[in-house]
N, CA, C and O atoms as a GROMACS GRO file, in nm:
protein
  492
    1UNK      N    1   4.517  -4.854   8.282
    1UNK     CA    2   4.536  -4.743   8.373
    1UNK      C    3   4.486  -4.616   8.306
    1UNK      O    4   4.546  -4.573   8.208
    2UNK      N    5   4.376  -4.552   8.356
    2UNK     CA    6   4.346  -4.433   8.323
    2UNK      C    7   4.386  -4.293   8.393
    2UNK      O    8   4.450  -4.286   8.498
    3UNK      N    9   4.339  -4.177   8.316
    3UNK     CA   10   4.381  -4.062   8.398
    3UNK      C   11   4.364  -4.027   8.561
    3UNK      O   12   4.256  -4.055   8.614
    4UNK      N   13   4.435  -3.985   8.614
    4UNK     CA   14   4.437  -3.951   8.792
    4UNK      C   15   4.343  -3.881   8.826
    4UNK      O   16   4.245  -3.906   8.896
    5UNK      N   17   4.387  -3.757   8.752
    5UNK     CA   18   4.262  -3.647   8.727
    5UNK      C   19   4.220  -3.542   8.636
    5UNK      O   20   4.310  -3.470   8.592
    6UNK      N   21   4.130  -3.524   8.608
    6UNK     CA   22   4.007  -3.466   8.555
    6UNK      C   23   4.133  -3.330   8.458
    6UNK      O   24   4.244  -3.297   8.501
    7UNK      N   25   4.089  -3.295   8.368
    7UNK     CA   26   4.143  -3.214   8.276
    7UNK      C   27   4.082  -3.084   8.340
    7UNK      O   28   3.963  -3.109   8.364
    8UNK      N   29   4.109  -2.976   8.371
    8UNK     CA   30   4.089  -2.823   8.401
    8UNK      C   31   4.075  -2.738   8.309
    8UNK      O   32   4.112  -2.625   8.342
    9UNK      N   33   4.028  -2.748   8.189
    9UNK     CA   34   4.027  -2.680   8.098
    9UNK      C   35   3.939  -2.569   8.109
    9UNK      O   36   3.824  -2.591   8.149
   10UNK      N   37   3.983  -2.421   8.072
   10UNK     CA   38   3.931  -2.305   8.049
   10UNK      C   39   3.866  -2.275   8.175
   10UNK      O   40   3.799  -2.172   8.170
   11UNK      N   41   3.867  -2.325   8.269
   11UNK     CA   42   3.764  -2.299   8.382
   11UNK      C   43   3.837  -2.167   8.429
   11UNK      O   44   3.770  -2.065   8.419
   12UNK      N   45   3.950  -2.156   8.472
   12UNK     CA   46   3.972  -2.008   8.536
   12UNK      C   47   3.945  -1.888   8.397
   12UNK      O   48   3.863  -1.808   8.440
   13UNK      N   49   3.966  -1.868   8.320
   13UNK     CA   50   3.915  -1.803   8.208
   13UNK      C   51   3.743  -1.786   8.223
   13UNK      O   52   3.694  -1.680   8.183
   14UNK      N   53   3.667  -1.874   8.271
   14UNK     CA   54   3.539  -1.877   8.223
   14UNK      C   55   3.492  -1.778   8.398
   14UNK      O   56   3.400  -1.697   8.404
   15UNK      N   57   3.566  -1.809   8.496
   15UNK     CA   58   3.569  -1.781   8.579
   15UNK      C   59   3.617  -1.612   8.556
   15UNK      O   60   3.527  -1.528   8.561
   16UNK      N   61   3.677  -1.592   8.546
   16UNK     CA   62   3.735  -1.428   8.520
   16UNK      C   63   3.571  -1.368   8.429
   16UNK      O   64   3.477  -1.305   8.476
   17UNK      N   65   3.584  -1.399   8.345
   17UNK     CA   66   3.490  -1.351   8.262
   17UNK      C   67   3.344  -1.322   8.321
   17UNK      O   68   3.272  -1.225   8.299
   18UNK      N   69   3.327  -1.405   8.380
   18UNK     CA   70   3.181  -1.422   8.491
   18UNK      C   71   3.192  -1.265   8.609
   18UNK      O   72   3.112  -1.181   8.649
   19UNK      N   73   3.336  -1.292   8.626
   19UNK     CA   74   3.316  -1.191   8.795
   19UNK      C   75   3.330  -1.055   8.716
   19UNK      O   76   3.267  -0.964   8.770
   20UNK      N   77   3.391  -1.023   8.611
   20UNK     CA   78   3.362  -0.922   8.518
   20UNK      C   79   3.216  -0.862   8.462
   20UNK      O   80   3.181  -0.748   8.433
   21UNK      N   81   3.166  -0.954   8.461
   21UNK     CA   82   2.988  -0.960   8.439
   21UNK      C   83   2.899  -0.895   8.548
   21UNK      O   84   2.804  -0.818   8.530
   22UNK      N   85   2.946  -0.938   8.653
   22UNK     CA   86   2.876  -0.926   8.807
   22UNK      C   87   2.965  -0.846   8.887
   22UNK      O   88   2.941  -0.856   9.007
   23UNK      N   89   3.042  -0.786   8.862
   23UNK     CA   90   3.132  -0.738   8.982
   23UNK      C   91   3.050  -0.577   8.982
   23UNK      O   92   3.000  -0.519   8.886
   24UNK      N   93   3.057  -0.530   9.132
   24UNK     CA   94   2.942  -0.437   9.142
   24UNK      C   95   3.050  -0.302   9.091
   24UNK      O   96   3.168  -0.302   9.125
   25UNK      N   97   3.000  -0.208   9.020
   25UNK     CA   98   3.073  -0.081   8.946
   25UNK      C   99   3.099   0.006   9.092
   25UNK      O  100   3.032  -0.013   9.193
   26UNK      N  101   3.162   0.062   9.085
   26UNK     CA  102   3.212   0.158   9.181
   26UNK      C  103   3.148   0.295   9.104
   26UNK      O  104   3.071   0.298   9.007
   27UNK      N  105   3.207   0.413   9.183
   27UNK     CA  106   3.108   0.573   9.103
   27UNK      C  107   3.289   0.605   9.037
   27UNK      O  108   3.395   0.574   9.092
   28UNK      N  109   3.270   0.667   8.919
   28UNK     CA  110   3.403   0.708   8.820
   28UNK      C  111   3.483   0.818   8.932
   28UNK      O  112   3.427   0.860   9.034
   29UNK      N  113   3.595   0.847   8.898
   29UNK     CA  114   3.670   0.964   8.952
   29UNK      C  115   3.639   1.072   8.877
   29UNK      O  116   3.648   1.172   8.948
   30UNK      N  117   3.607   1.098   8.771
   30UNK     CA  118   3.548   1.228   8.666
   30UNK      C  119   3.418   1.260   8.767
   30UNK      O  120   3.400   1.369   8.822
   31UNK      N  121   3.328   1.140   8.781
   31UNK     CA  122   3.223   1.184   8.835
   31UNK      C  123   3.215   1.270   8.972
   31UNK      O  124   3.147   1.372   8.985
   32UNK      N  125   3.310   1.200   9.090
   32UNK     CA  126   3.350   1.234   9.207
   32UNK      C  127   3.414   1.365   9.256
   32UNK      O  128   3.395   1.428   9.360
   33UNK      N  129   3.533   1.396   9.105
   33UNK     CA  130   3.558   1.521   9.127
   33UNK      C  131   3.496   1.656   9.079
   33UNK      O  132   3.520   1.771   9.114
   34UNK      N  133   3.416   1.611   8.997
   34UNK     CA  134   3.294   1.696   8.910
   34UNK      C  135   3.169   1.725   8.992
   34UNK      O  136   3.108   1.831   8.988
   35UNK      N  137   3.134   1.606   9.074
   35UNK     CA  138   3.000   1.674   9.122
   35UNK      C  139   2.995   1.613   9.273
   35UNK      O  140   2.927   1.689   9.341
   36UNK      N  141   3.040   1.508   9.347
   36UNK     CA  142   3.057   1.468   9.501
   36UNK      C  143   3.144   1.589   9.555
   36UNK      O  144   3.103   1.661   9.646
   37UNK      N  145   3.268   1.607   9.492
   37UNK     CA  146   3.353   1.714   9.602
   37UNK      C  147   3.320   1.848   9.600
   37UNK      O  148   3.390   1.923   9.668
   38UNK      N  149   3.215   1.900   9.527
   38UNK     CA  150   3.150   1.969   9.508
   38UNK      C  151   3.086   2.011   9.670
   38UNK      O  152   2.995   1.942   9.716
   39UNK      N  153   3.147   2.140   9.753
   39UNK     CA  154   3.083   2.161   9.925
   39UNK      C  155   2.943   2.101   9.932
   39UNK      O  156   2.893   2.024  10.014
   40UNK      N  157   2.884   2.169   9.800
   40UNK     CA  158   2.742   2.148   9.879
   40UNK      C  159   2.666   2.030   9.842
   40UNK      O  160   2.549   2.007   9.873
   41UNK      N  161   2.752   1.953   9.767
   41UNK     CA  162   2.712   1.803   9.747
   41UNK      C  163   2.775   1.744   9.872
   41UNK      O  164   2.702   1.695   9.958
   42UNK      N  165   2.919   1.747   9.888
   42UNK     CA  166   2.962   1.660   9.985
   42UNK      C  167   2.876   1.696  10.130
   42UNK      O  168   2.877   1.607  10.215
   43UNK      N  169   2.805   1.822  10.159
   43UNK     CA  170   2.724   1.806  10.273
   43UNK      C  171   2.572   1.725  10.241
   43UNK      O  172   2.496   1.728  10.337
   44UNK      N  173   2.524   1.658  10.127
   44UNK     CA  174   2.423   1.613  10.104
   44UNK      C  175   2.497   1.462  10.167
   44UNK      O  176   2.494   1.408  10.278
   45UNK      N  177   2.566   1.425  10.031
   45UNK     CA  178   2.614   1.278  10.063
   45UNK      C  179   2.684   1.230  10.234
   45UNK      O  180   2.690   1.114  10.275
   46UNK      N  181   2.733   1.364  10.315
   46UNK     CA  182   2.779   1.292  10.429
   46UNK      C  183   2.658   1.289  10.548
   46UNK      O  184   2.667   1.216  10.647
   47UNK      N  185   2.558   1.368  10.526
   47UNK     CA  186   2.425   1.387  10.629
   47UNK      C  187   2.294   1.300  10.502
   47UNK      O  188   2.208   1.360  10.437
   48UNK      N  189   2.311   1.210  10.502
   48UNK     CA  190   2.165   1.120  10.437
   48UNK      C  191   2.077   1.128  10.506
   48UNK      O  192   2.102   1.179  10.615
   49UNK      N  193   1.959   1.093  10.485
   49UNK     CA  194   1.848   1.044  10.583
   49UNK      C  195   1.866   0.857  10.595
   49UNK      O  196   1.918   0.771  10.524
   50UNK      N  197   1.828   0.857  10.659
   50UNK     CA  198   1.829   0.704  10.694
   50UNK      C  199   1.764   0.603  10.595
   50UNK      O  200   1.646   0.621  10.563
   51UNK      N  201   1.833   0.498  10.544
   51UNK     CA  202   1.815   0.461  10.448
   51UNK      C  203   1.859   0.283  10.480
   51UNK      O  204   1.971   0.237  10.500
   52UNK      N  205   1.742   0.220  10.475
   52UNK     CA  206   1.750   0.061  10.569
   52UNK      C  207   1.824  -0.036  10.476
   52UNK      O  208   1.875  -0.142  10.514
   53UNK      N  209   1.824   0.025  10.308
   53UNK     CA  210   1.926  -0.071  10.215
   53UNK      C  211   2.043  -0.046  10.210
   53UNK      O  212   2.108  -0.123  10.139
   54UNK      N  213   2.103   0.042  10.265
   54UNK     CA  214   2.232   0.088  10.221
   54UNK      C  215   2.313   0.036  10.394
   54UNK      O  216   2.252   0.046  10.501
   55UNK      N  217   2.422  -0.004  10.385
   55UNK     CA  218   2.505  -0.063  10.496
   55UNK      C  219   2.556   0.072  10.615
   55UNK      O  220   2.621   0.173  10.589
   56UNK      N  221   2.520   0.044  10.698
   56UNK     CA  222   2.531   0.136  10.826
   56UNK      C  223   2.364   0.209  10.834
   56UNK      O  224   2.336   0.285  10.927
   57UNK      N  225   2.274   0.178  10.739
   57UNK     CA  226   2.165   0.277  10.737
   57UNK      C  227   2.196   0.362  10.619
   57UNK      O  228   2.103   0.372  10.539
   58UNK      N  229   2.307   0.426  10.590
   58UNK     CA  230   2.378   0.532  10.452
   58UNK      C  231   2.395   0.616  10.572
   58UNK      O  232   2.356   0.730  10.551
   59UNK      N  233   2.437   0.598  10.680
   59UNK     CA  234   2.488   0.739  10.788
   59UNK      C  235   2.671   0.725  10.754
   59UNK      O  236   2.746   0.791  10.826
   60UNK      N  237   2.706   0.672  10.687
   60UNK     CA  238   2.848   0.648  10.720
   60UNK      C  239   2.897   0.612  10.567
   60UNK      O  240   2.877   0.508  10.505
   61UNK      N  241   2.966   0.727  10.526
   61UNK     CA  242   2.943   0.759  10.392
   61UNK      C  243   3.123   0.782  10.349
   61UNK      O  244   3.175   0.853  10.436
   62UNK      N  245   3.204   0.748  10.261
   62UNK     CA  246   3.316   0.831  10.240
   62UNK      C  247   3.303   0.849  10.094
   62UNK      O  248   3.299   0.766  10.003
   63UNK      N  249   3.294   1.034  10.096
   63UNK     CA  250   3.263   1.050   9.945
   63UNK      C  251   3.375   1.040   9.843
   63UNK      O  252   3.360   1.056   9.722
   64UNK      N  253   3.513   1.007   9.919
   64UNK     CA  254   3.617   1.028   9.801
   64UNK      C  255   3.604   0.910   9.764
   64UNK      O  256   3.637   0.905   9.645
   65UNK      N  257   3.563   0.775   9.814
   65UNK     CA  258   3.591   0.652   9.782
   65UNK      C  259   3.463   0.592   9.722
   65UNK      O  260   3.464   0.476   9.679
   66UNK      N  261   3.346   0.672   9.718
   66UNK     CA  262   3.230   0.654   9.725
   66UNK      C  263   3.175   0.537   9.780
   66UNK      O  264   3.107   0.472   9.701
   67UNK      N  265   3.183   0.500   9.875
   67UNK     CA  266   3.144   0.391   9.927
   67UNK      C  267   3.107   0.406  10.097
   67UNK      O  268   3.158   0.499  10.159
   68UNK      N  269   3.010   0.303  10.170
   68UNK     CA  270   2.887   0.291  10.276
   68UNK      C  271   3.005   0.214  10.342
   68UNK      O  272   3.081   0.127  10.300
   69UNK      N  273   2.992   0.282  10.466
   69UNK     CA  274   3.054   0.192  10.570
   69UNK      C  275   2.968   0.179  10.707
   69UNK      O  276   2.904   0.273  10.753
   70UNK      N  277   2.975   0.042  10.768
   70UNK     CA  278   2.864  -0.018  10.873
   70UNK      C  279   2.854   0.082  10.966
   70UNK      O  280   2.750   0.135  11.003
   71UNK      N  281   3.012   0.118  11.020
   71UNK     CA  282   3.016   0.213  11.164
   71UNK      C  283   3.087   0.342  11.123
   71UNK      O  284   3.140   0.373  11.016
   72UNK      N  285   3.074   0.405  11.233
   72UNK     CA  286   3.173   0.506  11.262
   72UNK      C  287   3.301   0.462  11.255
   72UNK      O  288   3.384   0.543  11.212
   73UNK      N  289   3.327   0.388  11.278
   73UNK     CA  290   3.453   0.318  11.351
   73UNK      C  291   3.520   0.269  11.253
   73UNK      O  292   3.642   0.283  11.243
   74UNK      N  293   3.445   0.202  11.167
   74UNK     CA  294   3.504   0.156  11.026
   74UNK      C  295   3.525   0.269  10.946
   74UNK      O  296   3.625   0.276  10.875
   75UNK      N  297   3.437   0.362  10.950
   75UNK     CA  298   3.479   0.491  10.814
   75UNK      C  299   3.638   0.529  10.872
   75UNK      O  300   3.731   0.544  10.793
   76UNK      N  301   3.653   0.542  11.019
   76UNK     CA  302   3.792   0.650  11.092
   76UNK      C  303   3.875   0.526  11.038
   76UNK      O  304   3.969   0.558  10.966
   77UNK      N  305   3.860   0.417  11.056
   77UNK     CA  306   3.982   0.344  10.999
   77UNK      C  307   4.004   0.286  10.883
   77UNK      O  308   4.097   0.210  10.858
   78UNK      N  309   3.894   0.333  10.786
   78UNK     CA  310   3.891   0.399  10.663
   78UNK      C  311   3.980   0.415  10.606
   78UNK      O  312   4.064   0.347  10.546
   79UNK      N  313   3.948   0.567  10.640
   79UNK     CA  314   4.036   0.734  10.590
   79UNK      C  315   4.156   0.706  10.663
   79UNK      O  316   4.217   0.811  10.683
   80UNK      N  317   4.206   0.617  10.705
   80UNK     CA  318   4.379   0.574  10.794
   80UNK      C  319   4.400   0.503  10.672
   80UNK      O  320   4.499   0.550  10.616
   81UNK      N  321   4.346   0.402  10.600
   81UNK     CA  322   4.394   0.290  10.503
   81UNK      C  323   4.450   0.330  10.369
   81UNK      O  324   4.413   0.412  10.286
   82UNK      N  325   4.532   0.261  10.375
   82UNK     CA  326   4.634   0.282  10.200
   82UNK      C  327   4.508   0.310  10.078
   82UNK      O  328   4.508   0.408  10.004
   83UNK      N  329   4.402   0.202  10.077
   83UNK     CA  330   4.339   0.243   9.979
   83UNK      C  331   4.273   0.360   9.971
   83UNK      O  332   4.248   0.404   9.859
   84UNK      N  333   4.226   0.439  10.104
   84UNK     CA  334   4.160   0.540  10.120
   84UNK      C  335   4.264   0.693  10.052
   84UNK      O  336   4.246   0.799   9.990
   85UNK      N  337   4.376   0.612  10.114
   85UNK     CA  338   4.527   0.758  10.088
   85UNK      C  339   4.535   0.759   9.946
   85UNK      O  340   4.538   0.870   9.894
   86UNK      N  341   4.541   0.616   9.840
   86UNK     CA  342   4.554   0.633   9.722
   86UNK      C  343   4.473   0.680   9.618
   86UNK      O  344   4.511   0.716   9.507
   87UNK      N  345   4.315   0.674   9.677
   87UNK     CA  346   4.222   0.734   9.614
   87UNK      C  347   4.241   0.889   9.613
   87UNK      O  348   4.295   0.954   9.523
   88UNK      N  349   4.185   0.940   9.736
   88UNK     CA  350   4.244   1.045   9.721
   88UNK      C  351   4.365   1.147   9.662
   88UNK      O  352   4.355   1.263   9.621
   89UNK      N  353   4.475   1.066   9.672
   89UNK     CA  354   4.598   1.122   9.570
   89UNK      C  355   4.557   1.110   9.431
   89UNK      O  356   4.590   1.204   9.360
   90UNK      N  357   4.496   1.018   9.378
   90UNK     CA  358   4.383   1.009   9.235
   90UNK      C  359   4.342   1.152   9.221
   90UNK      O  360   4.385   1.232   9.138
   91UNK      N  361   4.222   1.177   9.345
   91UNK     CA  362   4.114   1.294   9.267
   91UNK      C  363   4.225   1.409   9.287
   91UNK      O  364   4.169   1.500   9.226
   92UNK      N  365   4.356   1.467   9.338
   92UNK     CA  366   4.395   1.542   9.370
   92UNK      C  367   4.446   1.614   9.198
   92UNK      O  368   4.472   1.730   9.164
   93UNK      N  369   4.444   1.493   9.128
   93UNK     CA  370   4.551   1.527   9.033
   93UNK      C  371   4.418   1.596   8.913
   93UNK      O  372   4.305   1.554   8.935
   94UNK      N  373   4.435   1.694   8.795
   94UNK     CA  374   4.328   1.761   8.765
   94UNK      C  375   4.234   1.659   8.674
   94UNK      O  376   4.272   1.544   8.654
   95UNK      N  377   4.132   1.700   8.631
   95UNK     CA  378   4.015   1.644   8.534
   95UNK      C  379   4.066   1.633   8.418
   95UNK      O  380   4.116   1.731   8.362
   96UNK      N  381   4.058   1.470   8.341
   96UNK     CA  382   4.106   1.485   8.226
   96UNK      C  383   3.979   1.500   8.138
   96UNK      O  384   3.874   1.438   8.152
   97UNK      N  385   4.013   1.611   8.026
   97UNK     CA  386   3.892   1.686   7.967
   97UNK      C  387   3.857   1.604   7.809
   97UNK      O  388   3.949   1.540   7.757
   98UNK      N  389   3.721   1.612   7.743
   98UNK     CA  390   3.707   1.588   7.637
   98UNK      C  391   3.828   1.681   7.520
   98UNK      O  392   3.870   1.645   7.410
   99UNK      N  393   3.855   1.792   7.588
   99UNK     CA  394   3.932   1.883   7.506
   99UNK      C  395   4.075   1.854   7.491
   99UNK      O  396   4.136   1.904   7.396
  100UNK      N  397   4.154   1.751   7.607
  100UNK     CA  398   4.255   1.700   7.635
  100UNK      C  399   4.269   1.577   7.532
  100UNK      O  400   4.375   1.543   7.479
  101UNK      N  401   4.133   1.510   7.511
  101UNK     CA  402   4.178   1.391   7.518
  101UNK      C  403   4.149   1.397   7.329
  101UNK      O  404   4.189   1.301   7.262
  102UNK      N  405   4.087   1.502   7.268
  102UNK     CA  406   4.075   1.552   7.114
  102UNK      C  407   4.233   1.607   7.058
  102UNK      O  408   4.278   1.584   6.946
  103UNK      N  409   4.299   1.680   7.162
  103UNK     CA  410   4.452   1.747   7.089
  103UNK      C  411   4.555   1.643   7.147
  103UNK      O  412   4.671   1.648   7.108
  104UNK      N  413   4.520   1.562   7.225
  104UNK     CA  414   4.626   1.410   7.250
  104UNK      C  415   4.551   1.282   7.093
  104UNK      O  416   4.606   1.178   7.059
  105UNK      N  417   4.484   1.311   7.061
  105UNK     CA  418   4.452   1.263   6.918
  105UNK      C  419   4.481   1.287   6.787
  105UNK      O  420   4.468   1.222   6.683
  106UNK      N  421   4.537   1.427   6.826
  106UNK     CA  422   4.540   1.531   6.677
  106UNK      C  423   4.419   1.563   6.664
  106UNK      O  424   4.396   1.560   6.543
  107UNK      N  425   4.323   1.593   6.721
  107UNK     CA  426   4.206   1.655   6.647
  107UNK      C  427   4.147   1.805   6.662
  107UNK      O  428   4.065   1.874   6.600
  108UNK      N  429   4.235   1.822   6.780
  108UNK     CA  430   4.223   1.945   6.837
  108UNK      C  431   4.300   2.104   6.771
  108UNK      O  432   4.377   2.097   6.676
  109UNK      N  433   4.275   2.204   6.818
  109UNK     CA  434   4.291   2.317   6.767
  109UNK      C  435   4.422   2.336   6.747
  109UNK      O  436   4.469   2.285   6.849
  110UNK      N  437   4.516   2.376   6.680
  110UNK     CA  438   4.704   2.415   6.707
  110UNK      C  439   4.721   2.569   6.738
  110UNK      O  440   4.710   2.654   6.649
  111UNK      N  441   4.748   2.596   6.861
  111UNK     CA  442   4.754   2.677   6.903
  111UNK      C  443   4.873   2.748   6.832
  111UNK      O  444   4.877   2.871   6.842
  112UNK      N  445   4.970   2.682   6.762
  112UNK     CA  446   5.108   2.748   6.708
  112UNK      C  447   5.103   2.788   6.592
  112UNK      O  448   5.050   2.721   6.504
  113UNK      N  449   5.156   2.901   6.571
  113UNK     CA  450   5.124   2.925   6.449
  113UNK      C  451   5.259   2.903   6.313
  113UNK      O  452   5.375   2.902   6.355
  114UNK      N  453   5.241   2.891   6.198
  114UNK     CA  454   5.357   2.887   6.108
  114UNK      C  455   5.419   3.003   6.088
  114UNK      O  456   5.353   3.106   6.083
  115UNK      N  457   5.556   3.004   6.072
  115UNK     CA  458   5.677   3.056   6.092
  115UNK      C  459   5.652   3.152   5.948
  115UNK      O  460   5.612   3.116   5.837
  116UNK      N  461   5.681   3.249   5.984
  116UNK     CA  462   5.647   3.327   5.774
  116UNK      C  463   5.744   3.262   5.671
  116UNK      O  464   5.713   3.244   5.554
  117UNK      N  465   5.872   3.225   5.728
  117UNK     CA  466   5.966   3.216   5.634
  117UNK      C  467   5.957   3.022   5.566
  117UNK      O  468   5.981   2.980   5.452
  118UNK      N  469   5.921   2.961   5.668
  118UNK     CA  470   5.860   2.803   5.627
  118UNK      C  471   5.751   2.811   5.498
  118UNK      O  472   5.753   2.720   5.415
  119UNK      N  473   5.663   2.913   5.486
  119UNK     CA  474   5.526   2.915   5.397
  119UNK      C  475   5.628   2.935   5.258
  119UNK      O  476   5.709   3.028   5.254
  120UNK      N  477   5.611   2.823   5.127
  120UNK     CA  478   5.642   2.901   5.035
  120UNK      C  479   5.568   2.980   4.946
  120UNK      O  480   5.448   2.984   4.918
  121UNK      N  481   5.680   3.050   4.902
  121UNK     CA  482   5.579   3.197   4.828
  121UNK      C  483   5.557   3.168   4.647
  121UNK      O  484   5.644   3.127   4.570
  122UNK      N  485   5.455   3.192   4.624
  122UNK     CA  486   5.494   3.180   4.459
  122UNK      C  487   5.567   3.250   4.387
  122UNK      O  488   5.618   3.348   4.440
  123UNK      N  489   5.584   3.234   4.306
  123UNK     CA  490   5.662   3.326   4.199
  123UNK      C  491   5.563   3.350   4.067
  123UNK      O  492   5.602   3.418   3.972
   0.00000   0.00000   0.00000
């Protein structure tokens, strides 16, 4: 009597690793709130010219989510959807800075200064 079935080894692992490889990048939130919400960008990105690779033509655009939607109809029920509400509550919150992320390291400037009476004095 031999085995029933087949050993499964590592396959979901090898599987994860693959869709990590290929999974298509989305645009960053640094990027989105830095230069898409930007007025006179967001009037570029929501009026495109017609564009036959991009899904809907690229007429149907949501710049907080950065992403092409087929219709009209799909963007309005969109901007109704949880994921659309949670993105947005994302970019609402401020830019985290190279300068933030140097004094959350210690590397950054100390704004405080030492106390006179802490310094000792020589004799």
């Amino acid at each position: 009597m031999g085995r029933l079935r087949r050993s499964r080894v590592h396959k979901a692992q090898r599987d994860v690793h693959r869709a990590t490889r290929t999974r298509a990048r989305t645009r960053d939130i640094d990027l989105i709130q830095l230069h898409d919400l930007d007025p006179k960008n967001r009037a570029k990105l929501e009026s495109q010219p017609i564009d036959v690779d991009r899904p809907g033509l690229g007429q149907h655009y949501c710049v907080e989510c950065a992403k092409y939607m087929e219709t009209d109809a799909a963007l309005k029920t969109h901007w109704k959807s949880k994921v659309h509400k949670r993105r947005v509550k994302v970019l609402k919150e401020p830019v985290y800075t190279i300068e933030e992320a140097e004094r959350a390291g210690g590397l950054g400037r100390e704004t405080r200064k030492p106390k006179t009476g802490d310094v000792a004095q020589p004799s």
